[in-house]
Amino acid sequence: GESVGLHLPTLSVQEGDNSIINCAYSNSASDYFIWYKQESGKGPQFIIDIRSNMDKRQGQRVTVLLNKTVKHLSLQIAATQPGDSAVYFCAENGNEKLTFGTGTRLTIIP
Amino acid sequence: DTAVSQTPKYLVTQMGNDKSIKCEQNLGHDTMYWYKQDSKKFLKIMFSYNNKELIINETVPNRFSPKSPDKAHLNLHINSLELGDSAVYFCASSQGLVNQPQHFGDGTRLSIL
């Protein structure tokens, strides 16, 4: 999962399996959270968002879970495909700005 | 029909030079941002502008001067470039300052020789 550290955390998943990427956020006052996907040479691309009055939100093949008690966010990707290979960032919205996590690199094993 | 576009995509220059990066969004958003991403992929906000007014300046050196001629444009001018300025700079936009997804450009890779 994402954390403050020197190395980009890596998650390797077999193609077709589900992926779960975790994120711990810091600001208990944050009320809006976003997951981004960043492919090589591209900017972060919006995947899904969730507001603090929800604990789960589903999109196409993706689900975001929010646990405000422990300040934890996760992104689940169903039936992971080669095109899902990227760096995934969580971001929290507090104080009128987005604070990004350090990112997790998702690698798909064929 | 690119939503947020930045130019140039690559910028290679010598220490001490002055350079500019341009950003335009065609999403009709009223808020624009500049972010810096370092070699470890850490993404940090530098500035945000709402309706052409500076909202956030995250202790960025005053060698960096953003300019917003209108709501659709936010350019970044950097004076006296230093080695530590090497990074990828991303422009983004959103509708409003809070609780809205930000849409990013594809970045400008700045390399200082």
Tab-separated table of C-alpha atoms in Angstrom:
chain	number	residue	atom	x	y	z
A	1	GLY	CA	0.000	0.000	0.000
A	2	GLU	CA	0.954	3.670	-0.165
A	3	SER	CA	3.076	5.190	2.542
A	4	VAL	CA	5.714	7.799	3.012
A	5	GLY	CA	9.015	6.173	2.105
A	6	LEU	CA	11.937	6.068	-0.260
A	7	HIS	CA	10.666	3.392	-2.642
A	8	LEU	CA	7.552	3.261	-4.746
A	9	PRO	CA	5.527	0.303	-3.405
A	10	THR	CA	4.888	-2.338	-6.025
A	11	LEU	CA	2.016	-4.748	-6.409
A	12	SER	CA	2.259	-7.634	-8.876
A	13	VAL	CA	-0.971	-9.341	-9.867
A	14	GLN	CA	-1.761	-12.202	-12.210
A	15	GLU	CA	-3.832	-11.166	-15.212
A	16	GLY	CA	-7.489	-11.868	-14.507
A	17	ASP	CA	-7.121	-11.688	-10.719
A	18	ASN	CA	-8.454	-8.852	-8.589
A	19	SER	CA	-6.113	-6.097	-7.396
A	20	ILE	CA	-6.373	-4.230	-4.129
A	21	ILE	CA	-4.339	-1.065	-3.638
A	22	ASN	CA	-4.314	0.494	-0.197
A	23	CYS	CA	-3.766	4.028	1.005
A	24	ALA	CA	-3.483	5.592	4.447
A	25	TYR	CA	-4.391	9.267	4.581
A	26	SER	CA	-3.405	11.761	7.224
A	27	ASN	CA	-5.997	14.514	7.567
A	28	SER	CA	-9.060	13.480	9.550
A	29	ALA	CA	-10.828	16.622	8.264
A	30	SER	CA	-10.526	15.542	4.622
A	31	ASP	CA	-13.955	14.980	3.138
A	32	TYR	CA	-13.264	14.002	-0.449
A	33	PHE	CA	-10.953	11.368	-1.874
A	34	ILE	CA	-9.849	10.472	-5.379
A	35	TRP	CA	-7.964	7.648	-7.035
A	36	TYR	CA	-5.778	8.440	-10.036
A	37	LYS	CA	-4.003	6.210	-12.538
A	38	GLN	CA	-0.751	7.409	-14.100
A	39	GLU	CA	0.689	5.616	-17.102
A	40	SER	CA	4.252	6.172	-18.258
A	41	GLY	CA	4.699	9.550	-19.942
A	42	LYS	CA	1.155	10.670	-19.113
A	43	GLY	CA	-0.547	12.785	-16.501
A	44	PRO	CA	-2.640	11.359	-13.657
A	45	GLN	CA	-6.011	10.186	-14.952
A	46	PHE	CA	-9.129	10.316	-12.760
A	47	ILE	CA	-10.530	6.857	-11.930
A	48	ILE	CA	-13.081	7.252	-9.167
A	49	ASP	CA	-13.880	9.508	-6.237
A	50	ILE	CA	-15.730	9.186	-2.943
A	51	ARG	CA	-17.067	11.659	-0.413
A	52	SER	CA	-16.705	11.183	3.303
A	53	ASN	CA	-20.415	10.512	3.805
A	54	MET	CA	-20.009	7.236	1.906
A	55	ASP	CA	-17.968	4.137	2.663
A	56	LYS	CA	-18.150	2.448	-0.728
A	57	ARG	CA	-18.528	3.496	-4.332
A	58	GLN	CA	-18.436	1.367	-7.451
A	59	GLY	CA	-17.455	2.184	-10.998
A	60	GLN	CA	-16.749	0.063	-14.006
A	61	ARG	CA	-14.475	-2.739	-12.710
A	62	VAL	CA	-13.349	-0.519	-9.837
A	63	THR	CA	-14.550	-0.111	-6.261
A	64	VAL	CA	-13.321	2.389	-3.697
A	65	LEU	CA	-13.709	1.684	0.005
A	66	LEU	CA	-13.337	4.358	2.665
A	67	ASN	CA	-12.770	3.658	6.355
A	68	LYS	CA	-12.748	6.987	8.152
A	69	THR	CA	-12.177	5.411	11.543
A	70	VAL	CA	-8.697	4.267	10.619
A	71	LYS	CA	-8.185	6.809	7.804
A	72	HIS	CA	-7.823	4.155	5.164
A	73	LEU	CA	-8.788	4.087	1.518
A	74	SER	CA	-8.573	1.195	-0.929
A	75	LEU	CA	-9.041	0.693	-4.642
A	76	GLN	CA	-10.190	-2.662	-5.908
A	77	ILE	CA	-9.795	-3.512	-9.570
A	78	ALA	CA	-11.711	-6.537	-10.784
A	79	ALA	CA	-10.323	-8.940	-13.395
A	80	THR	CA	-7.048	-7.044	-13.812
A	81	GLN	CA	-5.957	-6.534	-17.399
A	82	PRO	CA	-2.570	-5.638	-18.949
A	83	GLY	CA	-3.868	-2.109	-19.582
A	84	ASP	CA	-4.216	-1.638	-15.821
A	85	SER	CA	-0.427	-1.511	-15.459
A	86	ALA	CA	0.354	1.940	-14.076
A	87	VAL	CA	1.133	3.880	-10.920
A	88	TYR	CA	-1.962	4.475	-8.804
A	89	PHE	CA	-2.294	7.449	-6.468
A	90	CYS	CA	-4.819	8.215	-3.796
A	91	ALA	CA	-5.465	11.872	-3.006
A	92	GLU	CA	-7.302	13.571	-0.150
A	93	ASN	CA	-8.987	16.958	-0.392
A	94	GLY	CA	-8.474	19.150	2.630
A	95	ASN	CA	-7.726	22.871	3.014
A	96	GLU	CA	-8.794	23.539	-0.603
A	97	LYS	CA	-6.026	21.387	-2.058
A	98	LEU	CA	-5.348	17.791	-3.018
A	99	THR	CA	-2.615	15.971	-1.140
A	100	PHE	CA	-1.355	12.944	-3.004
A	101	GLY	CA	-0.061	9.695	-1.589
A	102	THR	CA	3.282	8.361	-2.741
A	103	GLY	CA	1.779	5.975	-5.303
A	104	THR	CA	1.734	2.225	-5.888
A	105	ARG	CA	3.058	0.648	-9.068
A	106	LEU	CA	0.747	-2.089	-10.317
A	107	THR	CA	2.406	-4.716	-12.519
A	108	ILE	CA	0.363	-7.339	-14.342
A	109	ILE	CA	1.828	-10.815	-14.723
A	110	PRO	CA	0.642	-12.455	-17.962
B	1	ASP	CA	-9.842	17.957	-28.379
B	2	THR	CA	-7.310	17.607	-25.550
B	3	ALA	CA	-8.839	18.815	-22.289
B	4	VAL	CA	-5.707	20.133	-20.548
B	5	SER	CA	-2.738	20.774	-22.804
B	6	GLN	CA	0.764	21.856	-21.863
B	7	THR	CA	3.649	23.000	-24.002
B	8	PRO	CA	6.380	22.092	-24.402
B	9	LYS	CA	6.356	18.390	-23.524
B	10	TYR	CA	10.125	18.377	-23.053
B	11	LEU	CA	12.364	21.248	-22.026
B	12	VAL	CA	16.135	20.884	-21.785
B	13	THR	CA	18.077	23.952	-20.758
B	14	GLN	CA	21.113	25.150	-18.857
B	15	MET	CA	21.324	26.256	-15.266
B	16	GLY	CA	20.677	29.967	-14.858
B	17	ASN	CA	18.336	30.288	-17.832
B	18	ASP	CA	14.730	31.519	-17.702
B	19	LYS	CA	11.972	29.397	-19.227
B	20	SER	CA	8.185	29.264	-19.477
B	21	ILE	CA	5.660	26.453	-19.643
B	22	LYS	CA	2.199	27.119	-21.033
B	23	CYS	CA	-1.070	25.477	-20.049
B	24	GLU	CA	-4.532	25.728	-21.533
B	25	GLN	CA	-7.761	23.951	-20.626
B	26	ASN	CA	-10.907	23.760	-22.740
B	27	LEU	CA	-13.142	22.264	-20.053
B	28	GLY	CA	-14.646	25.569	-18.966
B	29	HIS	CA	-13.163	25.137	-15.475
B	30	ASP	CA	-12.545	28.101	-13.207
B	31	THR	CA	-9.627	26.679	-11.225
B	32	MET	CA	-6.176	25.727	-12.458
B	33	TYR	CA	-3.092	24.289	-10.782
B	34	TRP	CA	0.583	23.595	-11.187
B	35	TYR	CA	2.138	20.472	-9.664
B	36	LYS	CA	5.720	19.234	-9.515
B	37	GLN	CA	6.497	15.505	-9.718
B	38	ASP	CA	9.971	14.433	-8.653
B	39	SER	CA	11.998	11.421	-9.737
B	40	LYS	CA	10.324	9.288	-7.054
B	41	LYS	CA	6.902	10.087	-8.524
B	42	PHE	CA	5.928	12.270	-5.561
B	43	LEU	CA	3.324	14.773	-6.753
B	44	LYS	CA	3.127	18.080	-4.911
B	45	ILE	CA	0.995	21.129	-5.526
B	46	MET	CA	2.791	24.385	-6.257
B	47	PHE	CA	0.038	26.869	-7.090
B	48	SER	CA	-3.680	27.096	-7.571
B	49	TYR	CA	-5.656	29.856	-9.269
B	50	ASN	CA	-9.391	30.411	-9.078
B	51	ASN	CA	-10.915	32.845	-11.580
B	52	LYS	CA	-7.422	34.201	-12.320
B	53	GLU	CA	-6.697	34.858	-8.631
B	54	LEU	CA	-3.889	33.133	-6.745
B	55	ILE	CA	-5.308	30.895	-4.022
B	56	ILE	CA	-2.459	28.588	-3.031
B	57	ASN	CA	1.277	29.175	-3.118
B	58	GLU	CA	2.920	26.224	-1.448
B	59	THR	CA	6.163	27.865	-0.324
B	60	VAL	CA	7.488	27.798	-3.839
B	61	PRO	CA	10.631	29.914	-4.432
B	62	ASN	CA	9.817	33.279	-5.958
B	63	ARG	CA	11.839	32.263	-9.019
B	64	PHE	CA	8.596	30.551	-10.013
B	65	SER	CA	5.927	32.977	-11.180
B	66	PRO	CA	2.569	31.752	-12.412
B	67	LYS	CA	0.487	33.970	-14.670
B	68	SER	CA	-3.171	33.545	-15.503
B	69	PRO	CA	-4.226	35.823	-18.375
B	70	ASP	CA	-7.711	34.291	-18.332
B	71	LYS	CA	-9.550	31.372	-16.730
B	72	ALA	CA	-8.502	28.977	-19.487
B	73	HIS	CA	-4.766	29.608	-19.199
B	74	LEU	CA	-2.184	29.279	-16.455
B	75	ASN	CA	1.418	29.690	-17.485
B	76	LEU	CA	4.493	29.056	-15.361
B	77	HIS	CA	7.614	31.155	-15.708
B	78	ILE	CA	10.810	30.065	-13.993
B	79	ASN	CA	13.793	32.376	-13.543
B	80	SER	CA	17.406	31.406	-12.893
B	81	LEU	CA	16.847	27.692	-13.264
B	82	GLU	CA	18.650	25.408	-10.815
B	83	LEU	CA	19.564	21.726	-10.983
B	84	GLY	CA	16.904	20.923	-8.386
B	85	ASP	CA	14.214	22.269	-10.680
B	86	SER	CA	14.567	19.165	-12.854
B	87	ALA	CA	11.223	17.380	-12.621
B	88	VAL	CA	7.981	16.827	-14.469
B	89	TYR	CA	5.556	19.727	-14.113
B	90	PHE	CA	1.849	19.075	-14.445
B	91	CYS	CA	-0.939	21.515	-15.063
B	92	ALA	CA	-4.454	20.606	-13.904
B	93	SER	CA	-7.903	22.157	-13.786
B	94	SER	CA	-11.155	21.647	-11.906
B	95	GLN	CA	-14.556	23.245	-11.527
B	96	GLY	CA	-14.253	24.883	-8.139
B	97	LEU	CA	-11.664	24.517	-5.404
B	98	VAL	CA	-13.181	21.823	-3.257
B	99	ASN	CA	-14.489	18.331	-3.717
B	100	GLN	CA	-14.100	18.223	-7.464
B	101	PRO	CA	-11.829	15.960	-9.511
B	102	GLN	CA	-8.835	17.639	-11.075
B	103	HIS	CA	-7.997	16.902	-14.698
B	104	PHE	CA	-4.315	16.794	-15.567
B	105	GLY	CA	-2.261	17.546	-18.625
B	106	ASP	CA	0.428	15.122	-19.789
B	107	GLY	CA	3.254	17.040	-18.172
B	108	THR	CA	6.374	18.951	-19.146
B	109	ARG	CA	9.644	17.203	-18.420
B	110	LEU	CA	12.185	19.858	-17.446
B	111	SER	CA	15.838	18.829	-17.489
B	112	ILE	CA	18.520	21.218	-16.275
B	113	LEU	CA	22.040	20.652	-17.568
